[in-house]
PDB file of C-alpha atoms in Angstrom:
ATOM      1  CA  MET Q 334       0.147   0.011   0.068  1.00 53.00           C
ATOM      2  CA  LYS Q 335       2.608   2.483   0.881  1.00 52.00           C
ATOM      3  CA  SER Q 336       4.572   1.627  -2.731  1.00 55.00           C
ATOM      4  CA  LYS Q 337       1.194   2.663  -4.252  1.00 52.00           C
ATOM      5  CA  ASN Q 338       0.711   5.728  -2.227  1.00 56.00           C
ATOM      6  CA  LEU Q 339       4.510   6.503  -3.132  1.00 51.00           C
ATOM      7  CA  LEU Q 340       3.854   5.917  -6.849  1.00 50.00           C
ATOM      8  CA  GLN Q 341       0.705   8.223  -7.126  1.00 56.00           C
ATOM      9  CA  VAL Q 342       2.587  10.939  -5.238  1.00 46.00           C
ATOM     10  CA  VAL Q 343       5.528  10.535  -7.343  1.00 45.00           C
ATOM     11  CA  CYS Q 344       3.219  10.512 -10.716  1.00 49.00           C
ATOM     12  CA  LEU Q 345       1.472  14.012  -9.483  1.00 51.00           C
ATOM     13  CA  LEU Q 346       4.638  15.516  -8.978  1.00 48.00           C
ATOM     14  CA  SER Q 347       5.831  14.777 -12.200  1.00 52.00           C
ATOM     15  CA  LEU Q 348       2.397  16.095 -13.852  1.00 48.00           C
ATOM     16  CA  LEU Q 349       2.675  19.298 -12.056  1.00 46.00           C
ATOM     17  CA  GLY Q 350       6.423  19.619 -12.970  1.00 47.00           C
ATOM     18  CA  PHE Q 351       5.015  19.114 -16.521  1.00 42.00           C
ATOM     19  CA  LEU Q 352       2.505  21.588 -16.414  1.00 41.00           C
ATOM     20  CA  PHE Q 353       4.236  24.322 -14.571  1.00 41.00           C
ATOM     21  CA  SER Q 354       7.869  24.162 -15.438  1.00 40.00           C
ATOM     22  CA  THR Q 355       7.637  23.168 -19.093  1.00 40.00           C
ATOM     23  CA  ASN Q 356       9.494  26.113 -20.914  1.00 44.00           C
ATOM     24  CA  ASN Q 357       7.628  28.227 -23.575  1.00 49.00           C
ATOM     25  CA  THR Q 358       9.802  29.435 -26.231  1.00 55.00           C
ATOM     26  CA  LYS Q 359       8.980  32.339 -29.076  1.00 60.00           C
ATOM     27  CA  ALA Q 360      10.113  32.383 -32.541  1.00 78.00           C
ATOM     28  CA  ALA Q 361      12.332  35.499 -32.970  1.00 95.00           C
ATOM     29  CA  VAL Q 362      11.587  38.321 -34.844  1.00 98.00           C
ATOM     30  CA  ALA Q 363      13.808  38.033 -38.090  1.00 98.00           C
ATOM     31  CA  TYR Q 364      14.517  40.804 -40.824  1.00 98.00           C
ATOM     32  CA  ASP Q 365      12.300  40.099 -44.069  1.00 98.00           C
ATOM     33  CA  ASN Q 366      12.451  42.587 -46.603  1.00 98.00           C
ATOM     34  CA  ALA Q 367      13.054  46.432 -47.191  1.00 98.00           C
ATOM     35  CA  SER Q 368      12.334  48.945 -50.434  1.00 98.00           C
ATOM     36  CA  THR Q 369      12.243  52.871 -50.861  1.00 98.00           C
ATOM     37  CA  ALA Q 370      10.796  54.968 -53.543  1.00 97.00           C
ATOM     38  CA  GLY Q 371      10.482  58.838 -54.146  1.00 96.00           C
ATOM     39  CA  SER Q 372       7.921  60.964 -55.905  1.00 93.00           C
ATOM     40  CA  ALA Q 373       6.941  64.712 -56.993  1.00 92.00           C
ATOM     41  CA  THR Q 374       3.709  63.676 -57.575  1.00 93.00           C
ATOM     42  CA  SER Q 375       0.563  63.560 -55.148  1.00 93.00           C
ATOM     43  CA  SER Q 376       1.269  59.976 -54.260  1.00 95.00           C
ATOM     44  CA  ILE Q 377       4.029  57.454 -54.248  1.00 96.00           C
ATOM     45  CA  THR Q 378       3.505  53.942 -55.051  1.00 98.00           C
ATOM     46  CA  TRP Q 379       6.080  51.095 -55.394  1.00 98.00           C
ATOM     47  CA  SER Q 380       6.624  47.566 -54.774  1.00 98.00           C
ATOM     48  CA  HIS Q 381       7.280  45.697 -51.799  1.00 98.00           C
ATOM     49  CA  ILE Q 382       7.933  42.006 -51.306  1.00 98.00           C
ATOM     50  CA  THR Q 383       6.760  40.253 -47.836  1.00 98.00           C
ATOM     51  CA  THR Q 384       7.472  36.689 -47.445  1.00 98.00           C
ATOM     52  CA  GLY Q 385       7.441  34.366 -44.352  1.00 96.00           C
ATOM     53  CA  SER Q 386       4.684  34.038 -41.665  1.00 96.00           C
ATOM     54  CA  ASP Q 387       3.731  36.060 -38.582  1.00 97.00           C
ATOM     55  CA  THR Q 388       5.053  39.241 -40.357  1.00 98.00           C
ATOM     56  CA  PHE Q 389       4.892  42.936 -39.353  1.00 98.00           C
ATOM     57  CA  LEU Q 390       5.156  46.207 -41.582  1.00 98.00           C
ATOM     58  CA  VAL Q 391       6.518  49.386 -40.864  1.00 98.00           C
ATOM     59  CA  VAL Q 392       6.627  52.327 -43.380  1.00 98.00           C
ATOM     60  CA  GLY Q 393       8.080  55.880 -43.024  1.00 97.00           C
ATOM     61  CA  HIS Q 394       7.485  58.699 -44.961  1.00 96.00           C
ATOM     62  CA  VAL Q 395       9.270  62.296 -45.021  1.00 94.00           C
ATOM     63  CA  ALA Q 396       7.711  65.034 -46.564  1.00 90.00           C
ATOM     64  CA  ASP Q 397       7.561  69.013 -46.528  1.00 84.00           C
ATOM     65  CA  LEU Q 398       5.646  69.824 -43.415  1.00 73.00           C
ATOM     66  CA  GLY Q 399       2.570  71.452 -44.091  1.00 67.00           C
ATOM     67  CA  VAL Q 400       2.771  71.211 -48.009  1.00 69.00           C
ATOM     68  CA  ASP Q 401       2.486  67.554 -49.138  1.00 68.00           C
ATOM     69  CA  GLY Q 402       2.338  65.463 -45.549  1.00 81.00           C
ATOM     70  CA  THR Q 403       0.999  62.295 -45.367  1.00 90.00           C
ATOM     71  CA  THR Q 404      -2.644  61.592 -45.675  1.00 92.00           C
ATOM     72  CA  GLY Q 405      -2.873  58.018 -45.730  1.00 96.00           C
ATOM     73  CA  ILE Q 406      -0.990  54.545 -46.528  1.00 98.00           C
ATOM     74  CA  THR Q 407      -1.892  51.515 -47.697  1.00 98.00           C
ATOM     75  CA  TYR Q 408      -0.384  48.356 -48.318  1.00 98.00           C
ATOM     76  CA  ALA Q 409      -2.106  45.602 -50.995  1.00 98.00           C
ATOM     77  CA  GLY Q 410      -5.061  47.822 -50.409  1.00 98.00           C
ATOM     78  CA  VAL Q 411      -4.957  47.615 -46.767  1.00 98.00           C
ATOM     79  CA  SER Q 412      -4.517  50.693 -44.833  1.00 98.00           C
ATOM     80  CA  LEU Q 413      -1.895  51.029 -42.119  1.00 98.00           C
ATOM     81  CA  THR Q 414      -2.209  52.907 -39.042  1.00 97.00           C
ATOM     82  CA  GLU Q 415      -0.206  56.038 -38.165  1.00 96.00           C
ATOM     83  CA  ARG Q 416       1.761  55.453 -34.851  1.00 96.00           C
ATOM     84  CA  LEU Q 417       4.233  58.627 -34.964  1.00 94.00           C
ATOM     85  CA  ASN Q 418       4.129  62.066 -36.497  1.00 91.00           C
ATOM     86  CA  TYR Q 419       6.685  64.222 -35.999  1.00 86.00           C
ATOM     87  CA  GLY Q 420       9.162  66.498 -37.448  1.00 74.00           C
ATOM     88  CA  GLY Q 421       9.421  70.060 -38.131  1.00 66.00           C
ATOM     89  CA  SER Q 422      11.641  72.870 -39.803  1.00 63.00           C
ATOM     90  CA  GLY Q 423      10.259  71.995 -42.922  1.00 68.00           C
ATOM     91  CA  ALA Q 424      10.237  68.162 -42.993  1.00 79.00           C
ATOM     92  CA  GLN Q 425       7.474  65.825 -41.367  1.00 85.00           C
ATOM     93  CA  CYS Q 426       8.071  62.562 -40.634  1.00 92.00           C
ATOM     94  CA  VAL Q 427       5.605  59.676 -39.971  1.00 94.00           C
ATOM     95  CA  LEU Q 428       5.827  55.847 -39.153  1.00 96.00           C
ATOM     96  CA  TYR Q 429       2.886  54.016 -39.733  1.00 97.00           C
ATOM     97  CA  THR Q 430       2.388  50.023 -39.020  1.00 98.00           C
ATOM     98  CA  LEU Q 431       0.354  46.915 -40.270  1.00 98.00           C
ATOM     99  CA  ALA Q 432       0.303  43.475 -38.867  1.00 98.00           C
ATOM    100  CA  SER Q 433       0.184  40.634 -40.700  1.00 97.00           C
ATOM    101  CA  PRO Q 434       0.396  42.250 -44.373  1.00 98.00           C
ATOM    102  CA  THR Q 435      -0.514  40.047 -47.374  1.00 97.00           C
ATOM    103  CA  SER Q 436       2.157  38.150 -48.444  1.00 97.00           C
ATOM    104  CA  GLY Q 437       3.653  38.430 -52.026  1.00 98.00           C
ATOM    105  CA  ASP Q 438       4.608  41.161 -54.101  1.00 98.00           C
ATOM    106  CA  ASN Q 439       2.581  44.238 -53.435  1.00 98.00           C
ATOM    107  CA  ASN Q 440       2.143  47.861 -53.843  1.00 98.00           C
ATOM    108  CA  VAL Q 441       2.709  50.499 -51.053  1.00 98.00           C
ATOM    109  CA  VAL Q 442       0.924  53.360 -51.867  1.00 98.00           C
ATOM    110  CA  ILE Q 443       1.574  56.702 -49.816  1.00 97.00           C
ATOM    111  CA  THR Q 444      -0.997  59.906 -50.402  1.00 95.00           C
ATOM    112  CA  LYS Q 445       0.008  63.324 -49.973  1.00 92.00           C
ATOM    113  CA  LYS Q 446      -1.851  66.486 -49.525  1.00 89.00           C
ATOM    114  CA  THR Q 447      -0.442  67.821 -52.730  1.00 89.00           C
ATOM    115  CA  ALA Q 448       2.174  67.140 -55.262  1.00 90.00           C
ATOM    116  CA  ASP Q 449       5.774  67.827 -54.120  1.00 88.00           C
ATOM    117  CA  ASN Q 450       8.919  65.888 -53.312  1.00 90.00           C
ATOM    118  CA  SER Q 451       8.746  63.186 -50.863  1.00 93.00           C
ATOM    119  CA  ARG Q 452      10.232  59.859 -49.731  1.00 95.00           C
ATOM    120  CA  GLY Q 453       8.838  56.433 -48.420  1.00 97.00           C
ATOM    121  CA  GLY Q 454      10.265  53.410 -46.840  1.00 98.00           C
ATOM    122  CA  ALA Q 455       8.994  50.215 -45.732  1.00 98.00           C
ATOM    123  CA  ILE Q 456      10.526  47.262 -43.711  1.00 98.00           C
ATOM    124  CA  THR Q 457       8.704  43.767 -43.018  1.00 98.00           C
ATOM    125  CA  VAL Q 458       9.950  41.336 -40.358  1.00 98.00           C
ATOM    126  CA  THR Q 459       8.731  37.523 -39.743  1.00 98.00           C
ATOM    127  CA  GLY Q 460       8.088  35.996 -36.100  1.00 97.00           C
ATOM    128  CA  SER Q 461       6.016  38.907 -34.661  1.00 97.00           C
ATOM    129  CA  ASN Q 462       2.787  38.131 -32.395  1.00 97.00           C
ATOM    130  CA  GLY Q 463       1.516  41.770 -34.094  1.00 96.00           C
ATOM    131  CA  THR Q 464       1.949  44.013 -31.168  1.00 97.00           C
ATOM    132  CA  TYR Q 465       4.944  46.552 -30.373  1.00 96.00           C
ATOM    133  CA  ASP Q 466       5.879  48.921 -27.566  1.00 95.00           C
ATOM    134  CA  GLY Q 467       8.629  51.415 -26.888  1.00 93.00           C
ATOM    135  CA  LEU Q 468       7.216  54.130 -29.351  1.00 94.00           C
ATOM    136  CA  THR Q 469       8.704  57.269 -29.178  1.00 92.00           C
ATOM    137  CA  ASN Q 470      10.323  59.589 -31.219  1.00 91.00           C
ATOM    138  CA  GLY Q 471      12.966  62.532 -30.385  1.00 86.00           C
ATOM    139  CA  THR Q 472      13.390  66.350 -31.076  1.00 85.00           C
ATOM    140  CA  THR Q 473      14.008  67.970 -34.395  1.00 86.00           C
ATOM    141  CA  ALA Q 474      17.051  69.631 -34.367  1.00 88.00           C
ATOM    142  CA  THR Q 475      20.416  70.469 -36.725  1.00 91.00           C
ATOM    143  CA  ARG Q 476      22.734  67.278 -35.994  1.00 92.00           C
ATOM    144  CA  THR Q 477      25.710  65.637 -37.220  1.00 95.00           C
ATOM    145  CA  SER Q 478      24.208  62.273 -35.581  1.00 95.00           C
ATOM    146  CA  ASP Q 479      21.696  61.312 -33.381  1.00 94.00           C
ATOM    147  CA  SER Q 480      20.513  58.012 -31.355  1.00 95.00           C
ATOM    148  CA  LYS Q 481      18.069  56.720 -29.234  1.00 95.00           C
ATOM    149  CA  THR Q 482      18.178  53.513 -26.832  1.00 95.00           C
ATOM    150  CA  VAL Q 483      15.412  51.533 -26.390  1.00 95.00           C
ATOM    151  CA  THR Q 484      15.189  49.473 -23.082  1.00 95.00           C
ATOM    152  CA  SER Q 485      11.274  47.971 -23.528  1.00 92.00           C
ATOM    153  CA  GLY Q 486      12.327  44.836 -25.513  1.00 93.00           C
ATOM    154  CA  SER Q 487      13.846  41.613 -24.996  1.00 95.00           C
ATOM    155  CA  THR Q 488      15.809  38.981 -26.588  1.00 96.00           C
ATOM    156  CA  GLY Q 489      13.840  37.501 -29.774  1.00 97.00           C
ATOM    157  CA  ASP Q 490      12.235  41.065 -30.413  1.00 98.00           C
ATOM    158  CA  MET Q 491      13.297  43.608 -33.173  1.00 98.00           C
ATOM    159  CA  VAL Q 492      13.789  47.108 -33.088  1.00 98.00           C
ATOM    160  CA  ILE Q 493      12.822  49.320 -36.070  1.00 98.00           C
ATOM    161  CA  ASP Q 494      13.864  53.063 -36.638  1.00 97.00           C
ATOM    162  CA  VAL Q 495      13.028  55.793 -38.970  1.00 97.00           C
ATOM    163  CA  LEU Q 496      15.057  58.921 -39.428  1.00 95.00           C
ATOM    164  CA  CYS Q 497      14.014  62.121 -41.303  1.00 93.00           C
ATOM    165  CA  SER Q 498      16.445  64.524 -42.432  1.00 91.00           C
ATOM    166  CA  GLY Q 499      16.053  67.911 -43.847  1.00 87.00           C
ATOM    167  CA  ASN Q 500      18.530  67.840 -47.025  1.00 88.00           C
ATOM    168  CA  THR Q 501      19.479  64.846 -49.276  1.00 92.00           C
ATOM    169  CA  THR Q 502      22.961  63.877 -47.605  1.00 93.00           C
ATOM    170  CA  ALA Q 503      23.188  60.351 -46.435  1.00 94.00           C
ATOM    171  CA  TRP Q 504      23.038  58.956 -42.970  1.00 96.00           C
ATOM    172  CA  ASN Q 505      24.669  55.884 -41.848  1.00 96.00           C
ATOM    173  CA  ALA Q 506      24.002  53.521 -39.328  1.00 97.00           C
ATOM    174  CA  ASN Q 507      26.736  53.118 -36.514  1.00 96.00           C
ATOM    175  CA  GLY Q 508      25.050  51.723 -33.119  1.00 97.00           C
ATOM    176  CA  ASP Q 509      23.411  48.331 -32.595  1.00 98.00           C
ATOM    177  CA  ASN Q 510      21.498  48.895 -35.878  1.00 98.00           C
ATOM    178  CA  THR Q 511      21.847  47.793 -39.300  1.00 98.00           C
ATOM    179  CA  GLY Q 512      20.813  50.380 -42.310  1.00 98.00           C
ATOM    180  CA  ARG Q 513      17.992  48.940 -44.430  1.00 98.00           C
ATOM    181  CA  VAL Q 514      16.453  52.024 -46.088  1.00 97.00           C
ATOM    182  CA  SER Q 515      18.358  54.964 -47.385  1.00 95.00           C
ATOM    183  CA  GLY Q 516      17.181  57.113 -50.073  1.00 94.00           C
ATOM    184  CA  ALA Q 517      16.778  60.905 -51.110  1.00 92.00           C
ATOM    185  CA  THR Q 518      14.134  62.822 -52.831  1.00 88.00           C
ATOM    186  CA  GLN Q 519      14.451  66.744 -51.441  1.00 87.00           C
ATOM    187  CA  PHE Q 520      14.520  64.947 -48.091  1.00 90.00           C
ATOM    188  CA  ASN Q 521      16.516  62.050 -46.710  1.00 93.00           C
ATOM    189  CA  LEU Q 522      14.697  58.980 -45.359  1.00 95.00           C
ATOM    190  CA  SER Q 523      16.443  56.229 -43.453  1.00 97.00           C
ATOM    191  CA  MET Q 524      15.466  53.176 -41.748  1.00 98.00           C
ATOM    192  CA  SER Q 525      17.159  50.557 -39.823  1.00 98.00           C
ATOM    193  CA  THR Q 526      16.617  47.295 -37.675  1.00 98.00           C
ATOM    194  CA  ALA Q 527      18.460  46.076 -34.482  1.00 98.00           C
ATOM    195  CA  PRO Q 528      17.899  42.534 -32.501  1.00 97.00           C
ATOM    196  CA  GLY Q 529      15.798  42.850 -29.578  1.00 96.00           C
ATOM    197  CA  ALA Q 530      17.667  43.104 -26.131  1.00 96.00           C
ATOM    198  CA  ALA Q 531      17.339  44.636 -22.446  1.00 96.00           C
ATOM    199  CA  SER Q 532      19.194  47.718 -23.952  1.00 97.00           C
ATOM    200  CA  VAL Q 533      19.440  48.483 -28.144  1.00 97.00           C
ATOM    201  CA  ASN Q 534      20.991  51.764 -29.130  1.00 97.00           C
ATOM    202  CA  MET Q 535      19.760  52.943 -32.335  1.00 97.00           C
ATOM    203  CA  SER Q 536      22.471  55.247 -33.511  1.00 97.00           C
ATOM    204  CA  TRP Q 537      23.174  57.343 -37.047  1.00 97.00           C
ATOM    205  CA  ALA Q 538      25.818  59.473 -38.156  1.00 97.00           C
ATOM    206  CA  ILE Q 539      25.412  61.836 -41.363  1.00 95.00           C
ATOM    207  CA  GLY Q 540      28.064  61.349 -43.942  1.00 93.00           C
ATOM    208  CA  SER Q 541      29.113  65.044 -44.376  1.00 93.00           C
ATOM    209  CA  GLY Q 542      27.940  68.306 -42.802  1.00 91.00           C
ATOM    210  CA  ASN Q 543      24.934  68.429 -40.843  1.00 90.00           C
ATOM    211  CA  ALA Q 544      21.069  68.618 -41.020  1.00 90.00           C
ATOM    212  CA  VAL Q 545      17.934  69.110 -39.569  1.00 86.00           C
ATOM    213  CA  GLU Q 546      16.965  65.875 -38.591  1.00 88.00           C
ATOM    214  CA  SER Q 547      14.578  63.907 -36.106  1.00 90.00           C
ATOM    215  CA  MET Q 548      13.993  59.882 -35.645  1.00 93.00           C
ATOM    216  CA  GLY Q 549      11.336  57.434 -34.192  1.00 95.00           C
ATOM    217  CA  VAL Q 550      11.585  54.215 -32.849  1.00 97.00           C
ATOM    218  CA  LEU Q 551       9.484  51.245 -31.905  1.00 97.00           C
ATOM    219  CA  ASN Q 552       9.948  47.747 -30.800  1.00 97.00           C
ATOM    220  CA  VAL Q 553       8.133  44.599 -32.431  1.00 98.00           C
ATOM    221  CA  ASN Q 554       7.387  41.876 -30.093  1.00 97.00           C
ATOM    222  CA  SER Q 555       8.012  38.348 -30.870  1.00 97.00           C
ATOM    223  CA  GLY Q 556       5.918  35.551 -30.759  1.00 95.00           C
ATOM    224  CA  THR Q 557       3.048  33.946 -32.903  1.00 93.00           C
ATOM    225  CA  GLN Q 558      -0.232  35.881 -34.212  1.00 90.00           C
ATOM    226  CA  GLY Q 559      -2.221  32.606 -34.119  1.00 74.00           C
ATOM    227  CA  GLY Q 560      -2.131  32.798 -30.541  1.00 56.00           C
ATOM    228  CA  GLY Q 561       0.464  32.592 -28.110  1.00 47.00           C
ATOM    229  CA  ALA Q 562       3.985  30.989 -27.677  1.00 42.00           C
ATOM    230  CA  ILE Q 563       5.334  28.273 -29.284  1.00 38.00           C
ATOM    231  CA  PRO Q 564       5.685  25.186 -26.647  1.00 37.00           C
ATOM    232  CA  SER Q 565       8.961  23.732 -26.175  1.00 33.00           C
ATOM    233  CA  LYS Q 566       9.304  19.697 -26.707  1.00 33.00           C
ATOM    234  CA  PRO Q 567       7.216  18.244 -23.451  1.00 33.00           C
ATOM    235  CA  ARG Q 568       9.200  16.613 -20.718  1.00 32.00           C
ATOM    236  CA  ARG Q 569       9.004  12.924 -20.447  1.00 32.00           C
ATOM    237  CA  ILE Q 570       7.794  11.308 -17.135  1.00 29.00           C
ATOM    238  CA  ILE Q 571       9.890   8.528 -16.115  1.00 30.00           C
ATOM    239  CA  ILE Q 572       8.765   6.057 -13.268  1.00 28.00           C
ATOM    240  CA  GLN Q 573      11.816   4.062 -11.994  1.00 35.00           C
ATOM    241  CA  GLU Q 574      11.519   0.509 -11.573  1.00 35.00           C
ATOM    242  CA  SER Q 575      11.839   0.717  -7.900  1.00 36.00           C
ATOM    243  CA  GLN Q 576       8.941   2.830  -7.864  1.00 40.00           C
ATOM    244  CA  ARG Q 577       6.564   0.563  -9.624  1.00 40.00           C
ATOM    245  CA  PRO Q 578       3.952  -1.197  -7.328  1.00 41.00           C
ATOM    246  CA  LEU Q 579       4.495  -4.800  -6.117  1.00 39.00           C
TER     247      LEU Q 579
END
């Protein structure tokens, strides 16, 4: 009888260990694709390819503040949501997002108030649960360099930023970030990504001279958009021969 009771206790403890201590893991966010285009018309349309699963799209746009500011952005006909609208001294910068964008080769369309020079850029990533945090933008000033440190993320996430500059001089990513988008149509638009961590430094330096500039960032969270983390391999419950009932 004691052996039987002991076996029941061991099985119960093993089951509780399986239920409560099995680790859950998340698929890490990974870079997928980037693209950019500019136009002097009242809209910008360009092709952007999205592949993979659990995708997340970030689009940035720099335009002449008060003249041809952004009125809307779509991808494959689906509207993105404005998350940041910042800038000054002539250049308006916006950051829009869309969770689970349509896969394949589709058009990004940016609609502007009027016809004037502006530039847009897009980045897609995979392995996202469709949410983000750490959304913030810096002040606008004349600079030769700029940086922002993101502390809201964790390993497996990905930080994405959008830098808008008041002239056409290129900016170079020189922190934890890797440059993904760089282009100019009267104004310069740069975008980069960095692997998530407890502290991520998104840093840029202008190629030459200085420019009026501002940047915005967000941290894309890892996971799946189908509902939760991916469970790790279940732990086996082994009953030793000495624990079997007689």
